[in-house]
PDB file of C-alpha atoms in Angstrom:
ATOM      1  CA  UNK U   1      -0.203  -5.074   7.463  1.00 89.00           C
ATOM      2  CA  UNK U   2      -1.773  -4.084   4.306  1.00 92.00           C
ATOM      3  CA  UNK U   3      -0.419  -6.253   2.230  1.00 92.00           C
ATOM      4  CA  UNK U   4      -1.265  -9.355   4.296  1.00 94.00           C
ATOM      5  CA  UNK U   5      -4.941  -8.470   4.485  1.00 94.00           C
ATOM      6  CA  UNK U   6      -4.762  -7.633   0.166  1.00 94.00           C
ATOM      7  CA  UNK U   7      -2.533 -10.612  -0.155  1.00 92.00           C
ATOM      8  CA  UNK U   8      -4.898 -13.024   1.670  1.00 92.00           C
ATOM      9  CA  UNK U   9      -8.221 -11.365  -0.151  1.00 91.00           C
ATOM     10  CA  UNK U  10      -6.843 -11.698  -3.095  1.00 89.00           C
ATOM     11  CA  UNK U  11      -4.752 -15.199  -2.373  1.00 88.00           C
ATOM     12  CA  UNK U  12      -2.159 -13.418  -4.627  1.00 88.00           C
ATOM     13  CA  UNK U  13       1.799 -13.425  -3.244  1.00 86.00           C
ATOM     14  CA  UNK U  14       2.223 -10.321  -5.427  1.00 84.00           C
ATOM     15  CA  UNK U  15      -0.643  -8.165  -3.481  1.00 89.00           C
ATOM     16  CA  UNK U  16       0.294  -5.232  -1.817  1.00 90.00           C
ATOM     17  CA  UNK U  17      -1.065  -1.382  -2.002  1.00 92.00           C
ATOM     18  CA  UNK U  18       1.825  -0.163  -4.581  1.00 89.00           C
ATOM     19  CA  UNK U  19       1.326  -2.665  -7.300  1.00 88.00           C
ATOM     20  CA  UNK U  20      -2.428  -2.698  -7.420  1.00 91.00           C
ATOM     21  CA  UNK U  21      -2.251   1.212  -7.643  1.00 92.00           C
ATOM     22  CA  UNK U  22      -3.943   2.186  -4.546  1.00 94.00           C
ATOM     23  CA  UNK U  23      -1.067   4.006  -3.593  1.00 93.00           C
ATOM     24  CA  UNK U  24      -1.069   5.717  -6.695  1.00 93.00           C
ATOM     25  CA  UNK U  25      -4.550   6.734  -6.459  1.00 95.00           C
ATOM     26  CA  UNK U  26      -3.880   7.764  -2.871  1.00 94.00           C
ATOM     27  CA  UNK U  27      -0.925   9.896  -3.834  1.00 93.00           C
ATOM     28  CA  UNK U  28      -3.098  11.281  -7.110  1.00 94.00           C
ATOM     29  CA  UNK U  29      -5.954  12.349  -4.457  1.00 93.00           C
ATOM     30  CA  UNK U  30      -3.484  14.136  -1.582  1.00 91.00           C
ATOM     31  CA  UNK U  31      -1.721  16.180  -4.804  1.00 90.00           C
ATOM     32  CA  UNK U  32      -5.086  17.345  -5.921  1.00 90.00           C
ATOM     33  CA  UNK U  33      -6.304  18.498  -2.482  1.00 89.00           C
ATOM     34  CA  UNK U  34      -2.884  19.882  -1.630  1.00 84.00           C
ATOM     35  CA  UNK U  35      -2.977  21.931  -5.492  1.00 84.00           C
ATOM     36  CA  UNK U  36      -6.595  23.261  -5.350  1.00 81.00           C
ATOM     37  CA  UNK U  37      -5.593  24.710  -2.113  1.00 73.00           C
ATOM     38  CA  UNK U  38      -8.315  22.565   0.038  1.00 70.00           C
ATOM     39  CA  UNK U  39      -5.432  22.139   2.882  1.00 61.00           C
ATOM     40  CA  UNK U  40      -2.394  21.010   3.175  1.00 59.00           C
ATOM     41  CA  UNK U  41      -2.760  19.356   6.570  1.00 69.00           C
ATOM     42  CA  UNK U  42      -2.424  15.706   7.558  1.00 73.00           C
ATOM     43  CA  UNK U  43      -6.421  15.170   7.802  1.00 83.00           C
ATOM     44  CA  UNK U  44      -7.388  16.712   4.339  1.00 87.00           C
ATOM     45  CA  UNK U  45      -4.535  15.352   2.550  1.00 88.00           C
ATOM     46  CA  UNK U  46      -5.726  12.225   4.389  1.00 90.00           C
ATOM     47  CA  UNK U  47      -9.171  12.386   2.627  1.00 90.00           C
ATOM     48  CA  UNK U  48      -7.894  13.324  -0.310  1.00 92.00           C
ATOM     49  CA  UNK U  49      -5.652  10.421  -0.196  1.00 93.00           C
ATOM     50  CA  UNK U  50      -8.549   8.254   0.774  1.00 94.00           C
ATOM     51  CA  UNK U  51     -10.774   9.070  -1.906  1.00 94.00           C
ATOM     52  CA  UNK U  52      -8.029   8.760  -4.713  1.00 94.00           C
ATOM     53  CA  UNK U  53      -7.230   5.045  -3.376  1.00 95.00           C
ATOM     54  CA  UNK U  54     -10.627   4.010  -3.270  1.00 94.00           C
ATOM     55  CA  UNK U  55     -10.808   5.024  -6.714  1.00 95.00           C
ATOM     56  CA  UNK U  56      -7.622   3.687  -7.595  1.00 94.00           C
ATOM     57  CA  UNK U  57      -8.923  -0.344  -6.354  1.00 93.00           C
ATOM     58  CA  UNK U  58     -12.209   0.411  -7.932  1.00 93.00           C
ATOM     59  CA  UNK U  59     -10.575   0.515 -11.330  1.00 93.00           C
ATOM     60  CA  UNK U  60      -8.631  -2.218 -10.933  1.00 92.00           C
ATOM     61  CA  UNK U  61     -10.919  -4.166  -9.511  1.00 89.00           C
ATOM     62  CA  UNK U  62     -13.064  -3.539 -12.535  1.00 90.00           C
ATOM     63  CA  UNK U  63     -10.294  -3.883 -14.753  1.00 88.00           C
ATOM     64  CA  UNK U  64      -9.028  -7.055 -13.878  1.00 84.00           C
ATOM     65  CA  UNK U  65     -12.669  -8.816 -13.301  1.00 81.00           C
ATOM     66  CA  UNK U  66     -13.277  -7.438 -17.419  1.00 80.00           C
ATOM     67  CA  UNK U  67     -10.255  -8.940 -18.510  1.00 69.00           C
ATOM     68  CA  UNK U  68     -10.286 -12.169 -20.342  1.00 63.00           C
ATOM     69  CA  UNK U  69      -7.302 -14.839 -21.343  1.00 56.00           C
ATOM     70  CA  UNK U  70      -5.001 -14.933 -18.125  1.00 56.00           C
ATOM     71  CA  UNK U  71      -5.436 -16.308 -14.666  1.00 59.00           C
ATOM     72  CA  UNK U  72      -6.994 -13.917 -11.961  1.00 68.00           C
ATOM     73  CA  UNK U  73      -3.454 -13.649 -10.217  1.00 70.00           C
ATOM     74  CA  UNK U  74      -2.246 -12.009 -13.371  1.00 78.00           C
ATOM     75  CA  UNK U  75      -5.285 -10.049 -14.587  1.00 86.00           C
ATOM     76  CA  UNK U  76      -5.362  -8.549 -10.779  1.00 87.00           C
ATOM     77  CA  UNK U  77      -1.560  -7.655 -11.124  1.00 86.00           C
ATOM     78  CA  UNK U  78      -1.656  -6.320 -14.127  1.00 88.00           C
ATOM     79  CA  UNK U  79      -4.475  -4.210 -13.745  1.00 91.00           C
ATOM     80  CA  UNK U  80      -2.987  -2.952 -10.798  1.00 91.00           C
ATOM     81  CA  UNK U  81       0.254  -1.805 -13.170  1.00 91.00           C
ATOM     82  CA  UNK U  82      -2.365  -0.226 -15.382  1.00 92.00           C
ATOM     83  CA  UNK U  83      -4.140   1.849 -12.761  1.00 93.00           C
ATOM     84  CA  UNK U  84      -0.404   2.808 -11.250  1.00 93.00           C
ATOM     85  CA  UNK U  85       0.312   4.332 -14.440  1.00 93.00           C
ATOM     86  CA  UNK U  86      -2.489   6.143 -15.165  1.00 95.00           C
ATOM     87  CA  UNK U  87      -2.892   7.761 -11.594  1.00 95.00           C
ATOM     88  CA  UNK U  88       1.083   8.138 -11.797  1.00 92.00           C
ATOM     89  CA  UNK U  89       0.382  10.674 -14.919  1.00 94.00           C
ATOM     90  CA  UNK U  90      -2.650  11.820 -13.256  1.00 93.00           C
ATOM     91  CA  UNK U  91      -0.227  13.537 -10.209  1.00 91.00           C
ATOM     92  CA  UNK U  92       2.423  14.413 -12.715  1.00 89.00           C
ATOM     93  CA  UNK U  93      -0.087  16.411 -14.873  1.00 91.00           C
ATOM     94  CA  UNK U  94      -1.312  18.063 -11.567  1.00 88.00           C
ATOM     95  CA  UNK U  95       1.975  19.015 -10.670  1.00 87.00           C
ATOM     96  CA  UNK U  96       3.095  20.101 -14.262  1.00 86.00           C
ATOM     97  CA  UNK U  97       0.053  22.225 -15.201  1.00 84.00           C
ATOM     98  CA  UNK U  98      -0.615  23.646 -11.645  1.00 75.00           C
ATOM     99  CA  UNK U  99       2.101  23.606  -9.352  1.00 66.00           C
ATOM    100  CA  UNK U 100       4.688  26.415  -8.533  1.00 73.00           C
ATOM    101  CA  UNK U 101       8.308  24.892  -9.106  1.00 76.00           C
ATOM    102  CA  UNK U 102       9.171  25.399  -5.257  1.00 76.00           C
ATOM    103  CA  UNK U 103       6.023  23.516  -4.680  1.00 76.00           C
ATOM    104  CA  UNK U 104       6.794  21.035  -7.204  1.00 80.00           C
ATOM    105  CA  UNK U 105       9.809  20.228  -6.207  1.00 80.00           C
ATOM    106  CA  UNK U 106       8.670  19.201  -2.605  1.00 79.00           C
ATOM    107  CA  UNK U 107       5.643  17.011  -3.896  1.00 81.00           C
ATOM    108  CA  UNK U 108       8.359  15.130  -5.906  1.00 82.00           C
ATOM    109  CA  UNK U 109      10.358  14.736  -2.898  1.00 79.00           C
ATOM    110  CA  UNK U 110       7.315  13.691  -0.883  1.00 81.00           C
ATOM    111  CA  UNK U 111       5.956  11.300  -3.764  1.00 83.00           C
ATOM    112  CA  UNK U 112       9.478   9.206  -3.370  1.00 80.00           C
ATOM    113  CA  UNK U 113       8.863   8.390   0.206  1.00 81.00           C
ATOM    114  CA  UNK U 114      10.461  11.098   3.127  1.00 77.00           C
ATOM    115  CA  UNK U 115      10.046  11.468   6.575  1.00 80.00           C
ATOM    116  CA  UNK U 116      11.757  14.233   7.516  1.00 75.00           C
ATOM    117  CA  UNK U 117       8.845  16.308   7.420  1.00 72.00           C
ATOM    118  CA  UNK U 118       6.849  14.291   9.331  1.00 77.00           C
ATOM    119  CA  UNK U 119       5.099  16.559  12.318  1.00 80.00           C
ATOM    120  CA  UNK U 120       3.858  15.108  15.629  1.00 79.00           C
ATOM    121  CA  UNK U 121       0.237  15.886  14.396  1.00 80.00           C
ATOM    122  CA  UNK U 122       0.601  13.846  11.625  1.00 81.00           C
ATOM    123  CA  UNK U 123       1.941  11.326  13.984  1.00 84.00           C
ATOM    124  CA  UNK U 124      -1.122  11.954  16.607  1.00 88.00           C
ATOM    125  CA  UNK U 125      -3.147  10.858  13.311  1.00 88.00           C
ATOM    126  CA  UNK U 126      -1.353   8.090  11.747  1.00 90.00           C
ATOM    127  CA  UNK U 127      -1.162   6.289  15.290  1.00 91.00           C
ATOM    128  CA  UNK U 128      -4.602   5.658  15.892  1.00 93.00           C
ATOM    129  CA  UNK U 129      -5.533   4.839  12.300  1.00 94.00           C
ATOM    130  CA  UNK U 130      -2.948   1.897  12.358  1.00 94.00           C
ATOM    131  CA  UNK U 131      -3.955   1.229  15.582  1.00 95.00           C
ATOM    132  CA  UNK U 132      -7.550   0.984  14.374  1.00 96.00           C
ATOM    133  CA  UNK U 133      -6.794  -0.701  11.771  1.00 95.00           C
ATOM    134  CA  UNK U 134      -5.052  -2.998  13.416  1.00 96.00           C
ATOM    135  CA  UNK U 135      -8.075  -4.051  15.410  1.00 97.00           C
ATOM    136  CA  UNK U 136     -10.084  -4.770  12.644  1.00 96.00           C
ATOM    137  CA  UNK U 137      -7.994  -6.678  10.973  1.00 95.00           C
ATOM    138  CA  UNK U 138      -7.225  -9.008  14.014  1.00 95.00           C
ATOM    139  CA  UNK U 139     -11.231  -9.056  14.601  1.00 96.00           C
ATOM    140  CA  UNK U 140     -11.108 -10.620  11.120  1.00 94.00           C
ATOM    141  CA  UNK U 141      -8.288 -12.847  11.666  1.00 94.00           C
ATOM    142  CA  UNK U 142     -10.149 -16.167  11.300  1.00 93.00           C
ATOM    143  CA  UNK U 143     -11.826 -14.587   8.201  1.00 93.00           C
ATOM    144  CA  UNK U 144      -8.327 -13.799   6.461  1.00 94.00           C
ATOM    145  CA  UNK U 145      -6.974 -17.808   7.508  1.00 93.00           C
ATOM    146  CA  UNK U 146     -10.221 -18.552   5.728  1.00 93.00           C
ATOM    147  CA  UNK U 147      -9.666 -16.622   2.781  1.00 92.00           C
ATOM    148  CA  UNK U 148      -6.510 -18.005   1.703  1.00 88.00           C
ATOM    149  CA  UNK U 149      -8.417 -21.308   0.866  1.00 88.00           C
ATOM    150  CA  UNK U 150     -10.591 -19.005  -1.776  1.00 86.00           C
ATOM    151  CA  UNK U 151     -13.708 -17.390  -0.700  1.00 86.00           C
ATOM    152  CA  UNK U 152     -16.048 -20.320  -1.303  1.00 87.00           C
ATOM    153  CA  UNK U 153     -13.883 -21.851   2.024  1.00 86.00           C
ATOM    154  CA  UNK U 154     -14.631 -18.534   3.785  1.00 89.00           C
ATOM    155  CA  UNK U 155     -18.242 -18.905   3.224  1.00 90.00           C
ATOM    156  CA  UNK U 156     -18.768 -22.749   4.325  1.00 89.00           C
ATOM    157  CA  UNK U 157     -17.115 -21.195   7.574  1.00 87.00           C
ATOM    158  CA  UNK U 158     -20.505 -19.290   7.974  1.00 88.00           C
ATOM    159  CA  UNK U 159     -18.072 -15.963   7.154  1.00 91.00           C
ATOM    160  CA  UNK U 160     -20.315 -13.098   5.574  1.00 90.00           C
ATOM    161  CA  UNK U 161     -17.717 -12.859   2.966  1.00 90.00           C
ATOM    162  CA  UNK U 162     -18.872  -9.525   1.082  1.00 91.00           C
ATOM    163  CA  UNK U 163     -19.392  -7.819   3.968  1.00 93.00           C
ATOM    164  CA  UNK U 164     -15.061  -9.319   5.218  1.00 93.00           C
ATOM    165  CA  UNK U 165     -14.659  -8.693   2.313  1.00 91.00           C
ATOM    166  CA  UNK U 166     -15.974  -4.738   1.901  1.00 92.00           C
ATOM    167  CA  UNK U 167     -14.476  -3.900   5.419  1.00 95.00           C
ATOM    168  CA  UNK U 168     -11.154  -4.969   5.164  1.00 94.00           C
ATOM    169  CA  UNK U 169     -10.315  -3.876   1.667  1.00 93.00           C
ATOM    170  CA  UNK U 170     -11.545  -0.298   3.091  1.00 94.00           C
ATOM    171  CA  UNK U 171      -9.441  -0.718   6.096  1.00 95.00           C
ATOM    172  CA  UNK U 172      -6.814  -1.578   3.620  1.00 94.00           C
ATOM    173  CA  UNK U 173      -7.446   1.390   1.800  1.00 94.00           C
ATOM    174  CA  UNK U 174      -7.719   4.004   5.094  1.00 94.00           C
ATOM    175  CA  UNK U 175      -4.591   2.549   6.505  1.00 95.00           C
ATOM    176  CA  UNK U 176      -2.324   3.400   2.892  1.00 94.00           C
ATOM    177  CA  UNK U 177      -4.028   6.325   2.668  1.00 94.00           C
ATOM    178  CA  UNK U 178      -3.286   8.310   5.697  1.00 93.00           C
ATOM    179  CA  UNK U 179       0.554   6.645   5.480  1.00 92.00           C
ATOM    180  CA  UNK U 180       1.151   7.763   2.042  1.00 92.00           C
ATOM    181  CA  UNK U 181      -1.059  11.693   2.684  1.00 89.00           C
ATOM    182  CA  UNK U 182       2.306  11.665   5.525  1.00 88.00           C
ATOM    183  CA  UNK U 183       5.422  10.147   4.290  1.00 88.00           C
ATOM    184  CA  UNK U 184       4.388   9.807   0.273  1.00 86.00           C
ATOM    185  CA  UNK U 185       3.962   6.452  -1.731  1.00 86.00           C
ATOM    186  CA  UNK U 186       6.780   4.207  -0.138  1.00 87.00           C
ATOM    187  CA  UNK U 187       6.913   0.708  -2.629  1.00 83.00           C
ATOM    188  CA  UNK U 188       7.414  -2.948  -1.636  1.00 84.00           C
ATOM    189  CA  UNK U 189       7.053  -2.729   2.009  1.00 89.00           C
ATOM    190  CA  UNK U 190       3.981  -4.277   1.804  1.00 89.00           C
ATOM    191  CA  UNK U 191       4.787  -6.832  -0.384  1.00 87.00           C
ATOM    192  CA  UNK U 192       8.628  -7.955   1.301  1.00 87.00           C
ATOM    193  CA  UNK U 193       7.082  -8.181   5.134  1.00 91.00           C
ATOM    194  CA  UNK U 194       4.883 -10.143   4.464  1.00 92.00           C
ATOM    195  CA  UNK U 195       6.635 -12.942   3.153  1.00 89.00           C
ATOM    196  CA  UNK U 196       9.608 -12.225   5.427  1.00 88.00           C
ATOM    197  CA  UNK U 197       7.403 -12.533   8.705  1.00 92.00           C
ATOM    198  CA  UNK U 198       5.556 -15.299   7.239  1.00 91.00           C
ATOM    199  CA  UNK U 199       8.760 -17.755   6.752  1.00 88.00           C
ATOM    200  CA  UNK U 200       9.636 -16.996  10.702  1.00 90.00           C
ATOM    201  CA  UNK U 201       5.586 -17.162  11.937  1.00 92.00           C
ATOM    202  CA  UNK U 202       3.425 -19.267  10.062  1.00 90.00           C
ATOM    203  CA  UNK U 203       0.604 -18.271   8.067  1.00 90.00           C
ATOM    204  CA  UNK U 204      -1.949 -17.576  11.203  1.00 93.00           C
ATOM    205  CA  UNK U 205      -3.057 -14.333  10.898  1.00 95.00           C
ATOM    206  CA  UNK U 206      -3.573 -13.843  14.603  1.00 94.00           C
ATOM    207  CA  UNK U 207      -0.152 -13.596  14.999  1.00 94.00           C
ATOM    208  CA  UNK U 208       1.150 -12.653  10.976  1.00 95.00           C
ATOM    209  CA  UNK U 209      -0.940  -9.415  11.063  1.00 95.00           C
ATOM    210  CA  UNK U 210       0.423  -7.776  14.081  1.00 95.00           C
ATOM    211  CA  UNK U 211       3.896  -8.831  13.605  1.00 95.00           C
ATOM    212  CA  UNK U 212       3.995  -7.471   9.811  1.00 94.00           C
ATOM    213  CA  UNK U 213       2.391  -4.104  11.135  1.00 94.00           C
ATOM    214  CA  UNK U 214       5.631  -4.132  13.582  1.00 94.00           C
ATOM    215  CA  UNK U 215       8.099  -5.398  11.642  1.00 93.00           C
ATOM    216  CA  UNK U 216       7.197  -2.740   8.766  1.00 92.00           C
ATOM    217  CA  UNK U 217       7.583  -0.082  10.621  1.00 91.00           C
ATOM    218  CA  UNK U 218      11.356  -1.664  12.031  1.00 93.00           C
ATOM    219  CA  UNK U 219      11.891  -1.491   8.256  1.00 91.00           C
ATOM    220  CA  UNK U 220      10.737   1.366   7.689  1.00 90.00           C
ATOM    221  CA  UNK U 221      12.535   3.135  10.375  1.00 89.00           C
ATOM    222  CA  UNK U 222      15.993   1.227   8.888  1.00 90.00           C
ATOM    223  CA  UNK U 223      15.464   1.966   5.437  1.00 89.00           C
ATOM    224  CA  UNK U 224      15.461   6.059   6.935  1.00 88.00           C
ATOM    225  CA  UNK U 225      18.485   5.616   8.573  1.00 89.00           C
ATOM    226  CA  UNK U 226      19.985   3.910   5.524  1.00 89.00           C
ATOM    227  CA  UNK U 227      19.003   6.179   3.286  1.00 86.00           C
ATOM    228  CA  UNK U 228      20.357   9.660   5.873  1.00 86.00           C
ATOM    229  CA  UNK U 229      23.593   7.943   5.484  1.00 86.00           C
ATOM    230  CA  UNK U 230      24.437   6.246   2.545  1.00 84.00           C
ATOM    231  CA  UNK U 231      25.237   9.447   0.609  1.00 81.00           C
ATOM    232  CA  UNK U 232      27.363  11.779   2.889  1.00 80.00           C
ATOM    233  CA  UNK U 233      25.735  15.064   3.263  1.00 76.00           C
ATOM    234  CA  UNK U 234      22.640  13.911   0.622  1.00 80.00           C
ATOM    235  CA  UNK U 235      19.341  12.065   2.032  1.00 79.00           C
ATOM    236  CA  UNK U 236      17.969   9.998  -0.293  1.00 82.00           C
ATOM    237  CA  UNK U 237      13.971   9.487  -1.060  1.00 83.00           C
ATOM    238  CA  UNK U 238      13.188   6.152   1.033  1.00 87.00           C
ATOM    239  CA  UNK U 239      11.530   4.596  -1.668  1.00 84.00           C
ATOM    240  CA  UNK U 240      14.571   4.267  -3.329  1.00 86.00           C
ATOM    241  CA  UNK U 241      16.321   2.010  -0.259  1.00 88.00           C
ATOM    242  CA  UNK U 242      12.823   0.094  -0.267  1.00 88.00           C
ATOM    243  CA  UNK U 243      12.761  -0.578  -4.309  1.00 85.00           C
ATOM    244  CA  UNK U 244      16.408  -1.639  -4.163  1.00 86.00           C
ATOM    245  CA  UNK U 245      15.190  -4.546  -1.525  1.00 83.00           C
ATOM    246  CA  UNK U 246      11.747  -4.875  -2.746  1.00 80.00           C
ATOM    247  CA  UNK U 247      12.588  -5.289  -6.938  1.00 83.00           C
ATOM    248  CA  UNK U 248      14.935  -8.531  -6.422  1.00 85.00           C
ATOM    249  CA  UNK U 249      12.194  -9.842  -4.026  1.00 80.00           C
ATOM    250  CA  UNK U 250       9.313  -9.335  -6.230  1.00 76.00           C
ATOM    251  CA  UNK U 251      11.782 -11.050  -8.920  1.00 80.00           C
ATOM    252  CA  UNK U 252      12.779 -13.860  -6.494  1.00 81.00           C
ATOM    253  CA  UNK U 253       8.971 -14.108  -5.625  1.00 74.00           C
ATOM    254  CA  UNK U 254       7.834 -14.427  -9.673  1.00 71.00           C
ATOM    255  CA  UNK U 255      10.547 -17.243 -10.512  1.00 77.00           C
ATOM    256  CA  UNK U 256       9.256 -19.024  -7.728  1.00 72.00           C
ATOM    257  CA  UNK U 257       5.874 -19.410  -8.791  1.00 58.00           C
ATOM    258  CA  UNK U 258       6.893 -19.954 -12.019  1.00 54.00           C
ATOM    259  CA  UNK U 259       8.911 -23.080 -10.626  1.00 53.00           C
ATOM    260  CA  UNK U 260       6.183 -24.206  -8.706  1.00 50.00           C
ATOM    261  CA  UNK U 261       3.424 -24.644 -12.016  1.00 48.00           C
TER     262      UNK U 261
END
């Protein structure tokens, strides 16, 4: 779901919350709460979280609108890289400089994507946010069609396009945010979905939004069940099943732009 409301915004194939750092930022922001001993539960980590990704799109937004010599599609993406990195040695500083190794240990586990420690009051959380979420993006459904054609389209619909704009990159944000304070930073779900459900649905976002949100989490739920299994007796991080689909995708996704110039 995310990555069809970033990827519309931001009319960029290659949008989604991992590579334009936010959840980077949103993992840097749950580690710091979680290390200064603010709370470890699923609504402080999810502020935490919150703040960091805000912070996170901030900088790359500002990044990639002071860039100069490339196209916007590339200064976006590669200010998104940028601000990965740096929140990516932002956590492991954290974790190096304050974190027991026990402690340690299970924030590296988390970062890589797990849900086996997922509680039912983390679920009783991350329900209604997607839920909510979900709602606003469908009340801006006609704004996101609109915003594929470049925001200048958006506003000759009568759209109040900073305002769209504001709202759904925060609901963007809030959604990742409280996902990635629960199961850590899972890459390339939001950026394989979207294309996948697009090819079978069309590019309507009355219907592409929900079914993305759905067929995520049918992913999501696979890529656990992969990843209990693959490895007798061993349960790997779920971002590893997810960047072994996602990395030939965002490859497959690349060479077909470039054949398309």
């Amino acid at each position: 779901m995310c990555g069809v409301v970033l990827q519309s915004l931001l009319r960029n194939p290659l949008a989604d919350p991992y590579l334009l750092g936010i959840s980077a930022g949103a993992s840097t922001g749950a580690v710091l709460v979680a290390i200064l001993g603010f709370g470890a539960g699923a609504i402080s980590m999810s502020v935490g979280a919150f703040a960091g990704a805000v912070a996170a799109f901030s900088l790359v937004a500002l990044l990639a609108h002071s860039s100069r010599g490339t196209t916007a599609s590339v200064q976006i993406i590669l200010a998104g890289i940028a601000g990965s990195q740096l929140f990516n040695a932002l956590t492991s500083f954290m974790i190096t400089k304050s974190a027991s190794s026990e402690q340690a240990r299970g924030i590296m586990f988390w970062l890589l994507g797990n849900l086996s420690g997922v509680r039912w009051h983390s679920v009783w959380l991350a329900v209604p946010t997607v839920l909510a979420g979900l709602l606003v993006c469908l009340w801006y459904r006609r704004a996101l069609d609109a915003f594929t054609f470049g925001s200048d389209s958006a506003a000759s619909l009568g759209i109040a396009v900073r305002r769209a704009q504001i709202i759904l990159i925060a609901t963007a944000a809030l959604v990742t945010a409280v996902m990635v304070s629960i199961v850590g930073s899972i890459g390339f779900v939001g950026l394989v979905i979207p294309h996948a459900v697009r090819m079978l649905v069309g590019v309507r976002h009355a219907r592409l939004v929900p079914l993305s949100a759905l067929s995520g989490a049918l992913f999501l739920i696979a890529a656990d069940i992969l990843s209990r299994t693959m490895i007798k007796g061993q349960a790997l991080p779920i971002g590893v099943i997810t960047a072994l689909i996602g990395a030939p995708v965002f490859a497959l996704i690349l060479v077909r732009g470039n054949s398309t110039r």
